[in-house]
PDB file of N, CA and C in Angstrom:
ATOM      1  N   ILE A   1       1.702  -5.847 -27.812  1.00 57.00           N
ATOM      2  CA  ILE A   1       0.637  -6.163 -28.743  1.00 57.00           C
ATOM      3  C   ILE A   1      -0.666  -5.665 -28.140  1.00 57.00           C
ATOM      4  N   ASP A   2      -1.316  -4.744 -28.798  1.00 64.00           N
ATOM      5  CA  ASP A   2      -2.586  -4.232 -28.309  1.00 64.00           C
ATOM      6  C   ASP A   2      -3.672  -5.282 -28.477  1.00 64.00           C
ATOM      7  N   GLY A   3      -4.632  -5.253 -27.552  1.00 71.00           N
ATOM      8  CA  GLY A   3      -5.743  -6.188 -27.608  1.00 71.00           C
ATOM      9  C   GLY A   3      -5.438  -7.535 -27.011  1.00 71.00           C
ATOM     10  N   LEU A   4      -4.325  -7.658 -26.303  1.00 87.00           N
ATOM     11  CA  LEU A   4      -3.946  -8.914 -25.670  1.00 87.00           C
ATOM     12  C   LEU A   4      -3.709  -8.661 -24.189  1.00 87.00           C
ATOM     13  N   PHE A   5      -4.614  -9.107 -23.349  1.00 90.00           N
ATOM     14  CA  PHE A   5      -4.482  -8.956 -21.908  1.00 90.00           C
ATOM     15  C   PHE A   5      -3.282  -9.763 -21.440  1.00 90.00           C
ATOM     16  N   SER A   6      -2.335  -9.095 -20.796  1.00 92.00           N
ATOM     17  CA  SER A   6      -1.161  -9.801 -20.292  1.00 92.00           C
ATOM     18  C   SER A   6      -0.711  -9.193 -18.973  1.00 92.00           C
ATOM     19  N   VAL A   7      -0.140 -10.056 -18.122  1.00 94.00           N
ATOM     20  CA  VAL A   7       0.327  -9.658 -16.800  1.00 94.00           C
ATOM     21  C   VAL A   7       1.701 -10.269 -16.573  1.00 94.00           C
ATOM     22  N   TYR A   8       2.641  -9.428 -16.144  1.00 96.00           N
ATOM     23  CA  TYR A   8       3.962  -9.907 -15.741  1.00 96.00           C
ATOM     24  C   TYR A   8       4.226  -9.374 -14.333  1.00 96.00           C
ATOM     25  N   VAL A   9       4.576 -10.280 -13.415  1.00 97.00           N
ATOM     26  CA  VAL A   9       4.894  -9.878 -12.047  1.00 97.00           C
ATOM     27  C   VAL A   9       6.277 -10.426 -11.722  1.00 97.00           C
ATOM     28  N   PRO A  10       7.235  -9.543 -11.405  1.00 97.00           N
ATOM     29  CA  PRO A  10       8.578 -10.016 -11.067  1.00 97.00           C
ATOM     30  C   PRO A  10       8.563 -10.850  -9.785  1.00 97.00           C
ATOM     31  N   ASN A  11       9.565 -11.708  -9.616  1.00 97.00           N
ATOM     32  CA  ASN A  11       9.618 -12.545  -8.416  1.00 97.00           C
ATOM     33  C   ASN A  11      10.625 -12.040  -7.388  1.00 97.00           C
ATOM     34  N   SER A  12      11.281 -10.909  -7.671  1.00 98.00           N
ATOM     35  CA  SER A  12      12.189 -10.308  -6.694  1.00 98.00           C
ATOM     36  C   SER A  12      12.379  -8.830  -7.021  1.00 98.00           C
ATOM     37  N   PHE A  13      12.807  -8.074  -6.011  1.00 97.00           N
ATOM     38  CA  PHE A  13      13.164  -6.677  -6.225  1.00 97.00           C
ATOM     39  C   PHE A  13      14.138  -6.236  -5.145  1.00 97.00           C
ATOM     40  N   THR A  14      14.828  -5.130  -5.398  1.00 97.00           N
ATOM     41  CA  THR A  14      15.900  -4.673  -4.519  1.00 97.00           C
ATOM     42  C   THR A  14      15.730  -3.191  -4.191  1.00 97.00           C
ATOM     43  N   PRO A  15      14.923  -2.858  -3.185  1.00 96.00           N
ATOM     44  CA  PRO A  15      14.687  -1.451  -2.849  1.00 96.00           C
ATOM     45  C   PRO A  15      15.855  -0.836  -2.066  1.00 96.00           C
ATOM     46  N   ASN A  16      16.981  -0.661  -2.753  1.00 93.00           N
ATOM     47  CA  ASN A  16      18.181  -0.156  -2.087  1.00 93.00           C
ATOM     48  C   ASN A  16      18.538   1.269  -2.509  1.00 93.00           C
ATOM     49  N   GLY A  17      17.663   1.905  -3.267  1.00 91.00           N
ATOM     50  CA  GLY A  17      17.873   3.289  -3.627  1.00 91.00           C
ATOM     51  C   GLY A  17      18.790   3.537  -4.810  1.00 91.00           C
ATOM     52  N   ASP A  18      19.154   2.480  -5.553  1.00 94.00           N
ATOM     53  CA  ASP A  18      20.048   2.671  -6.698  1.00 94.00           C
ATOM     54  C   ASP A  18      19.299   3.007  -7.988  1.00 94.00           C
ATOM     55  N   GLY A  19      17.956   3.064  -7.913  1.00 93.00           N
ATOM     56  CA  GLY A  19      17.162   3.410  -9.085  1.00 93.00           C
ATOM     57  C   GLY A  19      16.835   2.240  -9.996  1.00 93.00           C
ATOM     58  N   ILE A  20      17.279   1.043  -9.636  1.00 94.00           N
ATOM     59  CA  ILE A  20      17.014  -0.164 -10.432  1.00 94.00           C
ATOM     60  C   ILE A  20      16.221  -1.139  -9.567  1.00 94.00           C
ATOM     61  N   ASN A  21      15.027  -1.509 -10.013  1.00 94.00           N
ATOM     62  CA  ASN A  21      14.173  -2.474  -9.305  1.00 94.00           C
ATOM     63  C   ASN A  21      13.892  -2.059  -7.859  1.00 94.00           C
ATOM     64  N   ASP A  22      13.697  -0.764  -7.621  1.00 96.00           N
ATOM     65  CA  ASP A  22      13.449  -0.281  -6.264  1.00 96.00           C
ATOM     66  C   ASP A  22      12.000  -0.419  -5.827  1.00 96.00           C
ATOM     67  N   VAL A  23      11.090  -0.637  -6.779  1.00 97.00           N
ATOM     68  CA  VAL A  23       9.658  -0.731  -6.473  1.00 97.00           C
ATOM     69  C   VAL A  23       9.109  -2.025  -7.059  1.00 97.00           C
ATOM     70  N   PHE A  24       8.271  -2.692  -6.282  1.00 98.00           N
ATOM     71  CA  PHE A  24       7.633  -3.927  -6.733  1.00 98.00           C
ATOM     72  C   PHE A  24       6.241  -3.596  -7.258  1.00 98.00           C
ATOM     73  N   ARG A  25       6.029  -3.873  -8.542  1.00 96.00           N
ATOM     74  CA  ARG A  25       4.719  -3.678  -9.143  1.00 96.00           C
ATOM     75  C   ARG A  25       4.605  -4.548 -10.379  1.00 96.00           C
ATOM     76  N   PRO A  26       3.387  -4.989 -10.659  1.00 97.00           N
ATOM     77  CA  PRO A  26       3.172  -5.782 -11.874  1.00 97.00           C
ATOM     78  C   PRO A  26       3.163  -4.893 -13.115  1.00 97.00           C
ATOM     79  N   ILE A  27       3.470  -5.497 -14.237  1.00 94.00           N
ATOM     80  CA  ILE A  27       3.386  -4.841 -15.535  1.00 94.00           C
ATOM     81  C   ILE A  27       2.154  -5.441 -16.213  1.00 94.00           C
ATOM     82  N   ILE A  28       1.190  -4.587 -16.548  1.00 93.00           N
ATOM     83  CA  ILE A  28      -0.104  -5.062 -17.038  1.00 93.00           C
ATOM     84  C   ILE A  28      -0.449  -4.355 -18.335  1.00 93.00           C
ATOM     85  N   GLN A  29      -1.007  -5.113 -19.265  1.00 90.00           N
ATOM     86  CA  GLN A  29      -1.434  -4.546 -20.536  1.00 90.00           C
ATOM     87  C   GLN A  29      -2.893  -4.885 -20.788  1.00 90.00           C
ATOM     88  N   ASP A  30      -3.639  -3.922 -21.288  1.00 89.00           N
ATOM     89  CA  ASP A  30      -5.042  -4.071 -21.655  1.00 89.00           C
ATOM     90  C   ASP A  30      -5.917  -4.495 -20.475  1.00 89.00           C
ATOM     91  N   ALA A  31      -5.897  -3.631 -19.425  1.00 88.00           N
ATOM     92  CA  ALA A  31      -6.726  -3.862 -18.250  1.00 88.00           C
ATOM     93  C   ALA A  31      -7.595  -2.631 -17.993  1.00 88.00           C
ATOM     94  N   LYS A  32      -8.694  -2.835 -17.306  1.00 84.00           N
ATOM     95  CA  LYS A  32      -9.578  -1.738 -16.910  1.00 84.00           C
ATOM     96  C   LYS A  32      -8.963  -1.025 -15.703  1.00 84.00           C
ATOM     97  N   LEU A  33      -8.841   0.273 -15.786  1.00 79.00           N
ATOM     98  CA  LEU A  33      -8.228   1.050 -14.713  1.00 79.00           C
ATOM     99  C   LEU A  33      -9.046   1.025 -13.427  1.00 79.00           C
ATOM    100  N   LYS A  34     -10.369   0.964 -13.543  1.00 85.00           N
ATOM    101  CA  LYS A  34     -11.205   1.076 -12.356  1.00 85.00           C
ATOM    102  C   LYS A  34     -11.328  -0.226 -11.565  1.00 85.00           C
ATOM    103  N   ASP A  35     -11.054  -1.359 -12.156  1.00 91.00           N
ATOM    104  CA  ASP A  35     -11.223  -2.645 -11.477  1.00 91.00           C
ATOM    105  C   ASP A  35      -9.867  -3.302 -11.246  1.00 91.00           C
ATOM    106  N   TYR A  36      -9.097  -2.746 -10.309  1.00 95.00           N
ATOM    107  CA  TYR A  36      -7.755  -3.246 -10.035  1.00 95.00           C
ATOM    108  C   TYR A  36      -7.484  -3.130  -8.543  1.00 95.00           C
ATOM    109  N   ARG A  37      -6.928  -4.178  -7.972  1.00 97.00           N
ATOM    110  CA  ARG A  37      -6.479  -4.144  -6.581  1.00 97.00           C
ATOM    111  C   ARG A  37      -5.264  -5.059  -6.454  1.00 97.00           C
ATOM    112  N   PHE A  38      -4.196  -4.516  -5.886  1.00 97.00           N
ATOM    113  CA  PHE A  38      -2.943  -5.251  -5.699  1.00 97.00           C
ATOM    114  C   PHE A  38      -2.573  -5.198  -4.222  1.00 97.00           C
ATOM    115  N   MET A  39      -2.338  -6.368  -3.619  1.00 98.00           N
ATOM    116  CA  MET A  39      -2.070  -6.461  -2.187  1.00 98.00           C
ATOM    117  C   MET A  39      -0.800  -7.261  -1.941  1.00 98.00           C
ATOM    118  N   VAL A  40      -0.081  -6.906  -0.893  1.00 98.00           N
ATOM    119  CA  VAL A  40       1.112  -7.640  -0.463  1.00 98.00           C
ATOM    120  C   VAL A  40       0.907  -8.016   1.000  1.00 98.00           C
ATOM    121  N   PHE A  41       1.301  -9.253   1.346  1.00 98.00           N
ATOM    122  CA  PHE A  41       1.129  -9.785   2.693  1.00 98.00           C
ATOM    123  C   PHE A  41       2.469 -10.275   3.237  1.00 98.00           C
ATOM    124  N   ASP A  42       2.632 -10.192   4.558  1.00 96.00           N
ATOM    125  CA  ASP A  42       3.838 -10.741   5.164  1.00 96.00           C
ATOM    126  C   ASP A  42       3.654 -12.245   5.383  1.00 96.00           C
ATOM    127  N   ARG A  43       4.650 -12.874   5.959  1.00 92.00           N
ATOM    128  CA  ARG A  43       4.597 -14.331   6.112  1.00 92.00           C
ATOM    129  C   ARG A  43       3.516 -14.819   7.075  1.00 92.00           C
ATOM    130  N   TRP A  44       2.947 -13.924   7.866  1.00 95.00           N
ATOM    131  CA  TRP A  44       1.875 -14.285   8.784  1.00 95.00           C
ATOM    132  C   TRP A  44       0.501 -13.963   8.211  1.00 95.00           C
ATOM    133  N   GLY A  45       0.455 -13.501   6.984  1.00 96.00           N
ATOM    134  CA  GLY A  45      -0.808 -13.231   6.317  1.00 96.00           C
ATOM    135  C   GLY A  45      -1.372 -11.846   6.563  1.00 96.00           C
ATOM    136  N   GLU A  46      -0.606 -10.973   7.211  1.00 97.00           N
ATOM    137  CA  GLU A  46      -1.070  -9.611   7.458  1.00 97.00           C
ATOM    138  C   GLU A  46      -0.861  -8.764   6.207  1.00 97.00           C
ATOM    139  N   GLU A  47      -1.899  -8.060   5.789  1.00 98.00           N
ATOM    140  CA  GLU A  47      -1.787  -7.193   4.624  1.00 98.00           C
ATOM    141  C   GLU A  47      -0.925  -5.990   4.984  1.00 98.00           C
ATOM    142  N   ILE A  48       0.171  -5.800   4.242  1.00 97.00           N
ATOM    143  CA  ILE A  48       1.105  -4.719   4.550  1.00 97.00           C
ATOM    144  C   ILE A  48       1.143  -3.643   3.478  1.00 97.00           C
ATOM    145  N   TYR A  49       0.521  -3.915   2.331  1.00 97.00           N
ATOM    146  CA  TYR A  49       0.465  -2.929   1.259  1.00 97.00           C
ATOM    147  C   TYR A  49      -0.734  -3.235   0.374  1.00 97.00           C
ATOM    148  N   THR A  50      -1.416  -2.195  -0.054  1.00 97.00           N
ATOM    149  CA  THR A  50      -2.500  -2.355  -1.016  1.00 97.00           C
ATOM    150  C   THR A  50      -2.599  -1.094  -1.872  1.00 97.00           C
ATOM    151  N   THR A  51      -2.970  -1.266  -3.139  1.00 96.00           N
ATOM    152  CA  THR A  51      -3.167  -0.136  -4.031  1.00 96.00           C
ATOM    153  C   THR A  51      -4.233  -0.473  -5.061  1.00 96.00           C
ATOM    154  N   THR A  52      -4.872   0.576  -5.550  1.00 95.00           N
ATOM    155  CA  THR A  52      -5.806   0.439  -6.669  1.00 95.00           C
ATOM    156  C   THR A  52      -5.298   1.242  -7.865  1.00 95.00           C
ATOM    157  N   ASP A  53      -4.074   1.729  -7.772  1.00 94.00           N
ATOM    158  CA  ASP A  53      -3.432   2.517  -8.825  1.00 94.00           C
ATOM    159  C   ASP A  53      -2.554   1.596  -9.666  1.00 94.00           C
ATOM    160  N   LEU A  54      -2.878   1.439 -10.947  1.00 90.00           N
ATOM    161  CA  LEU A  54      -2.093   0.561 -11.823  1.00 90.00           C
ATOM    162  C   LEU A  54      -0.618   0.946 -11.887  1.00 90.00           C
ATOM    163  N   LEU A  55      -0.308   2.202 -11.658  1.00 90.00           N
ATOM    164  CA  LEU A  55       1.083   2.644 -11.703  1.00 90.00           C
ATOM    165  C   LEU A  55       1.735   2.658 -10.333  1.00 90.00           C
ATOM    166  N   GLY A  56       0.951   2.376  -9.288  1.00 90.00           N
ATOM    167  CA  GLY A  56       1.496   2.349  -7.936  1.00 90.00           C
ATOM    168  C   GLY A  56       2.321   1.098  -7.706  1.00 90.00           C
ATOM    169  N   GLY A  57       3.259   1.174  -6.777  1.00 95.00           N
ATOM    170  CA  GLY A  57       4.094   0.021  -6.465  1.00 95.00           C
ATOM    171  C   GLY A  57       4.562   0.084  -5.024  1.00 95.00           C
ATOM    172  N   TRP A  58       4.965  -1.057  -4.500  1.00 97.00           N
ATOM    173  CA  TRP A  58       5.405  -1.179  -3.114  1.00 97.00           C
ATOM    174  C   TRP A  58       6.903  -0.932  -3.034  1.00 97.00           C
ATOM    175  N   ASP A  59       7.301  -0.049  -2.128  1.00 97.00           N
ATOM    176  CA  ASP A  59       8.719   0.277  -1.963  1.00 97.00           C
ATOM    177  C   ASP A  59       9.417  -0.617  -0.950  1.00 97.00           C
ATOM    178  N   GLY A  60       8.717  -1.593  -0.401  1.00 97.00           N
ATOM    179  CA  GLY A  60       9.304  -2.540   0.547  1.00 97.00           C
ATOM    180  C   GLY A  60       9.153  -2.145   1.995  1.00 97.00           C
ATOM    181  N   SER A  61       8.719  -0.921   2.257  1.00 96.00           N
ATOM    182  CA  SER A  61       8.574  -0.493   3.646  1.00 96.00           C
ATOM    183  C   SER A  61       7.304  -1.079   4.252  1.00 96.00           C
ATOM    184  N   VAL A  62       7.345  -1.292   5.566  1.00 95.00           N
ATOM    185  CA  VAL A  62       6.192  -1.786   6.304  1.00 95.00           C
ATOM    186  C   VAL A  62       5.965  -0.830   7.461  1.00 95.00           C
ATOM    187  N   ASN A  63       4.837  -0.140   7.449  1.00 92.00           N
ATOM    188  CA  ASN A  63       4.516   0.854   8.481  1.00 92.00           C
ATOM    189  C   ASN A  63       5.623   1.878   8.645  1.00 92.00           C
ATOM    190  N   GLY A  64       6.230   2.282   7.537  1.00 92.00           N
ATOM    191  CA  GLY A  64       7.274   3.293   7.565  1.00 92.00           C
ATOM    192  C   GLY A  64       8.668   2.784   7.878  1.00 92.00           C
ATOM    193  N   ALA A  65       8.789   1.508   8.251  1.00 94.00           N
ATOM    194  CA  ALA A  65      10.097   0.929   8.569  1.00 94.00           C
ATOM    195  C   ALA A  65      10.842   0.580   7.285  1.00 94.00           C
ATOM    196  N   ASP A  66      12.165   0.583   7.355  1.00 93.00           N
ATOM    197  CA  ASP A  66      12.986   0.234   6.200  1.00 93.00           C
ATOM    198  C   ASP A  66      12.671  -1.175   5.710  1.00 93.00           C
ATOM    199  N   PRO A  67      12.857  -1.414   4.411  1.00 95.00           N
ATOM    200  CA  PRO A  67      12.617  -2.747   3.854  1.00 95.00           C
ATOM    201  C   PRO A  67      13.477  -3.806   4.542  1.00 95.00           C
ATOM    202  N   LYS A  68      12.908  -5.005   4.654  1.00 94.00           N
ATOM    203  CA  LYS A  68      13.590  -6.125   5.296  1.00 94.00           C
ATOM    204  C   LYS A  68      13.623  -7.304   4.324  1.00 94.00           C
ATOM    205  N   THR A  69      14.793  -7.901   4.146  1.00 96.00           N
ATOM    206  CA  THR A  69      14.911  -9.076   3.286  1.00 96.00           C
ATOM    207  C   THR A  69      13.987 -10.177   3.794  1.00 96.00           C
ATOM    208  N   ASP A  70      13.112 -10.648   2.901  1.00 97.00           N
ATOM    209  CA  ASP A  70      12.161 -11.695   3.261  1.00 97.00           C
ATOM    210  C   ASP A  70      11.388 -12.076   2.006  1.00 97.00           C
ATOM    211  N   VAL A  71      10.545 -13.078   2.131  1.00 98.00           N
ATOM    212  CA  VAL A  71       9.648 -13.483   1.053  1.00 98.00           C
ATOM    213  C   VAL A  71       8.246 -13.037   1.441  1.00 98.00           C
ATOM    214  N   TYR A  72       7.566 -12.395   0.511  1.00 98.00           N
ATOM    215  CA  TYR A  72       6.227 -11.869   0.740  1.00 98.00           C
ATOM    216  C   TYR A  72       5.270 -12.478  -0.280  1.00 98.00           C
ATOM    217  N   VAL A  73       4.002 -12.520   0.074  1.00 98.00           N
ATOM    218  CA  VAL A  73       2.959 -13.059  -0.802  1.00 98.00           C
ATOM    219  C   VAL A  73       2.168 -11.887  -1.365  1.00 98.00           C
ATOM    220  N   TRP A  74       1.780 -11.992  -2.629  1.00 98.00           N
ATOM    221  CA  TRP A  74       0.963 -10.945  -3.238  1.00 98.00           C
ATOM    222  C   TRP A  74      -0.281 -11.567  -3.861  1.00 98.00           C
ATOM    223  N   ARG A  75      -1.292 -10.712  -4.013  1.00 98.00           N
ATOM    224  CA  ARG A  75      -2.560 -11.108  -4.647  1.00 98.00           C
ATOM    225  C   ARG A  75      -3.044  -9.926  -5.480  1.00 98.00           C
ATOM    226  N   MET A  76      -3.551 -10.221  -6.660  1.00 97.00           N
ATOM    227  CA  MET A  76      -4.025  -9.160  -7.542  1.00 97.00           C
ATOM    228  C   MET A  76      -5.370  -9.545  -8.139  1.00 97.00           C
ATOM    229  N   LEU A  77      -6.290  -8.589  -8.147  1.00 97.00           N
ATOM    230  CA  LEU A  77      -7.568  -8.723  -8.827  1.00 97.00           C
ATOM    231  C   LEU A  77      -7.601  -7.648  -9.895  1.00 97.00           C
ATOM    232  N   ILE A  78      -7.930  -8.040 -11.120  1.00 95.00           N
ATOM    233  CA  ILE A  78      -7.901  -7.084 -12.219  1.00 95.00           C
ATOM    234  C   ILE A  78      -8.885  -7.497 -13.311  1.00 95.00           C
ATOM    235  N   ARG A  79      -9.539  -6.505 -13.908  1.00 93.00           N
ATOM    236  CA  ARG A  79     -10.484  -6.780 -14.990  1.00 93.00           C
ATOM    237  C   ARG A  79      -9.787  -6.591 -16.333  1.00 93.00           C
ATOM    238  N   SER A  80      -9.883  -7.600 -17.156  1.00 92.00           N
ATOM    239  CA  SER A  80      -9.312  -7.547 -18.498  1.00 92.00           C
ATOM    240  C   SER A  80     -10.139  -6.623 -19.372  1.00 92.00           C
ATOM    241  N   ASP A  81      -9.456  -5.841 -20.172  1.00 88.00           N
ATOM    242  CA  ASP A  81     -10.138  -4.970 -21.119  1.00 88.00           C
ATOM    243  C   ASP A  81     -10.562  -5.741 -22.368  1.00 88.00           C
ATOM    244  N   THR A  82      -9.995  -6.914 -22.560  1.00 87.00           N
ATOM    245  CA  THR A  82     -10.307  -7.685 -23.772  1.00 87.00           C
ATOM    246  C   THR A  82     -11.530  -8.587 -23.608  1.00 87.00           C
ATOM    247  N   ASP A  83     -11.674  -9.257 -22.435  1.00 89.00           N
ATOM    248  CA  ASP A  83     -12.829 -10.147 -22.255  1.00 89.00           C
ATOM    249  C   ASP A  83     -13.809  -9.645 -21.191  1.00 89.00           C
ATOM    250  N   GLY A  84     -13.447  -8.591 -20.454  1.00 90.00           N
ATOM    251  CA  GLY A  84     -14.340  -8.013 -19.454  1.00 90.00           C
ATOM    252  C   GLY A  84     -14.427  -8.777 -18.151  1.00 90.00           C
ATOM    253  N   LEU A  85     -13.683  -9.861 -18.006  1.00 93.00           N
ATOM    254  CA  LEU A  85     -13.729 -10.683 -16.800  1.00 93.00           C
ATOM    255  C   LEU A  85     -12.700 -10.221 -15.772  1.00 93.00           C
ATOM    256  N   ILE A  86     -13.031 -10.442 -14.479  1.00 95.00           N
ATOM    257  CA  ILE A  86     -12.066 -10.169 -13.416  1.00 95.00           C
ATOM    258  C   ILE A  86     -11.205 -11.407 -13.243  1.00 95.00           C
ATOM    259  N   HIS A  87      -9.887 -11.210 -13.258  1.00 95.00           N
ATOM    260  CA  HIS A  87      -8.928 -12.294 -13.097  1.00 95.00           C
ATOM    261  C   HIS A  87      -8.210 -12.127 -11.764  1.00 95.00           C
ATOM    262  N   GLU A  88      -7.894 -13.249 -11.126  1.00 97.00           N
ATOM    263  CA  GLU A  88      -7.159 -13.235  -9.867  1.00 97.00           C
ATOM    264  C   GLU A  88      -5.810 -13.889 -10.085  1.00 97.00           C
ATOM    265  N   PHE A  89      -4.776 -13.245  -9.590  1.00 97.00           N
ATOM    266  CA  PHE A  89      -3.421 -13.775  -9.660  1.00 97.00           C
ATOM    267  C   PHE A  89      -2.841 -13.766  -8.251  1.00 97.00           C
ATOM    268  N   ARG A  90      -2.005 -14.762  -7.953  1.00 98.00           N
ATOM    269  CA  ARG A  90      -1.319 -14.861  -6.654  1.00 98.00           C
ATOM    270  C   ARG A  90       0.103 -15.313  -6.892  1.00 98.00           C
ATOM    271  N   GLY A  91       0.969 -14.929  -5.981  1.00 98.00           N
ATOM    272  CA  GLY A  91       2.348 -15.363  -6.090  1.00 98.00           C
ATOM    273  C   GLY A  91       3.169 -14.884  -4.912  1.00 98.00           C
ATOM    274  N   HIS A  92       4.475 -14.968  -5.053  1.00 98.00           N
ATOM    275  CA  HIS A  92       5.362 -14.509  -3.990  1.00 98.00           C
ATOM    276  C   HIS A  92       6.485 -13.679  -4.603  1.00 98.00           C
ATOM    277  N   VAL A  93       7.067 -12.844  -3.784  1.00 98.00           N
ATOM    278  CA  VAL A  93       8.170 -11.996  -4.220  1.00 98.00           C
ATOM    279  C   VAL A  93       9.232 -12.004  -3.123  1.00 98.00           C
ATOM    280  N   THR A  94      10.475 -12.029  -3.538  1.00 98.00           N
ATOM    281  CA  THR A  94      11.591 -11.956  -2.597  1.00 98.00           C
ATOM    282  C   THR A  94      12.136 -10.541  -2.590  1.00 98.00           C
ATOM    283  N   LEU A  95      12.179  -9.942  -1.416  1.00 98.00           N
ATOM    284  CA  LEU A  95      12.749  -8.627  -1.239  1.00 98.00           C
ATOM    285  C   LEU A  95      14.202  -8.826  -0.819  1.00 98.00           C
ATOM    286  N   LEU A  96      15.130  -8.298  -1.589  1.00 96.00           N
ATOM    287  CA  LEU A  96      16.559  -8.426  -1.299  1.00 96.00           C
ATOM    288  C   LEU A  96      17.126  -7.066  -0.948  1.00 96.00           C
ATOM    289  N   ARG A  97      17.815  -6.953   0.151  1.00 87.00           N
ATOM    290  CA  ARG A  97      18.438  -5.699   0.558  1.00 87.00           C
ATOM    291  C   ARG A  97      19.913  -5.762   0.324  1.00 87.00           C
TER     292      ARG A  97
END
């Protein structure tokens, strides 16, 4: 539905190379492209991934190392195209290998 700001963020993904759910990224509708930041943190609070590209996503690697099964925390800042306000979202994602 156009004109309705909406955000969906999955709670798990499986970066195993099978082409299904290999990348973790939110699905966003009606957002400003220039005001977006998506970050992923490990269990100790260290930022391990960040992007400002709405189509970018995390492949589960950390500093080039293969993905490791664990629970990670994410944070997103994004400006709605419908009301012009910046919204903050937080949550967690389970990486399954």
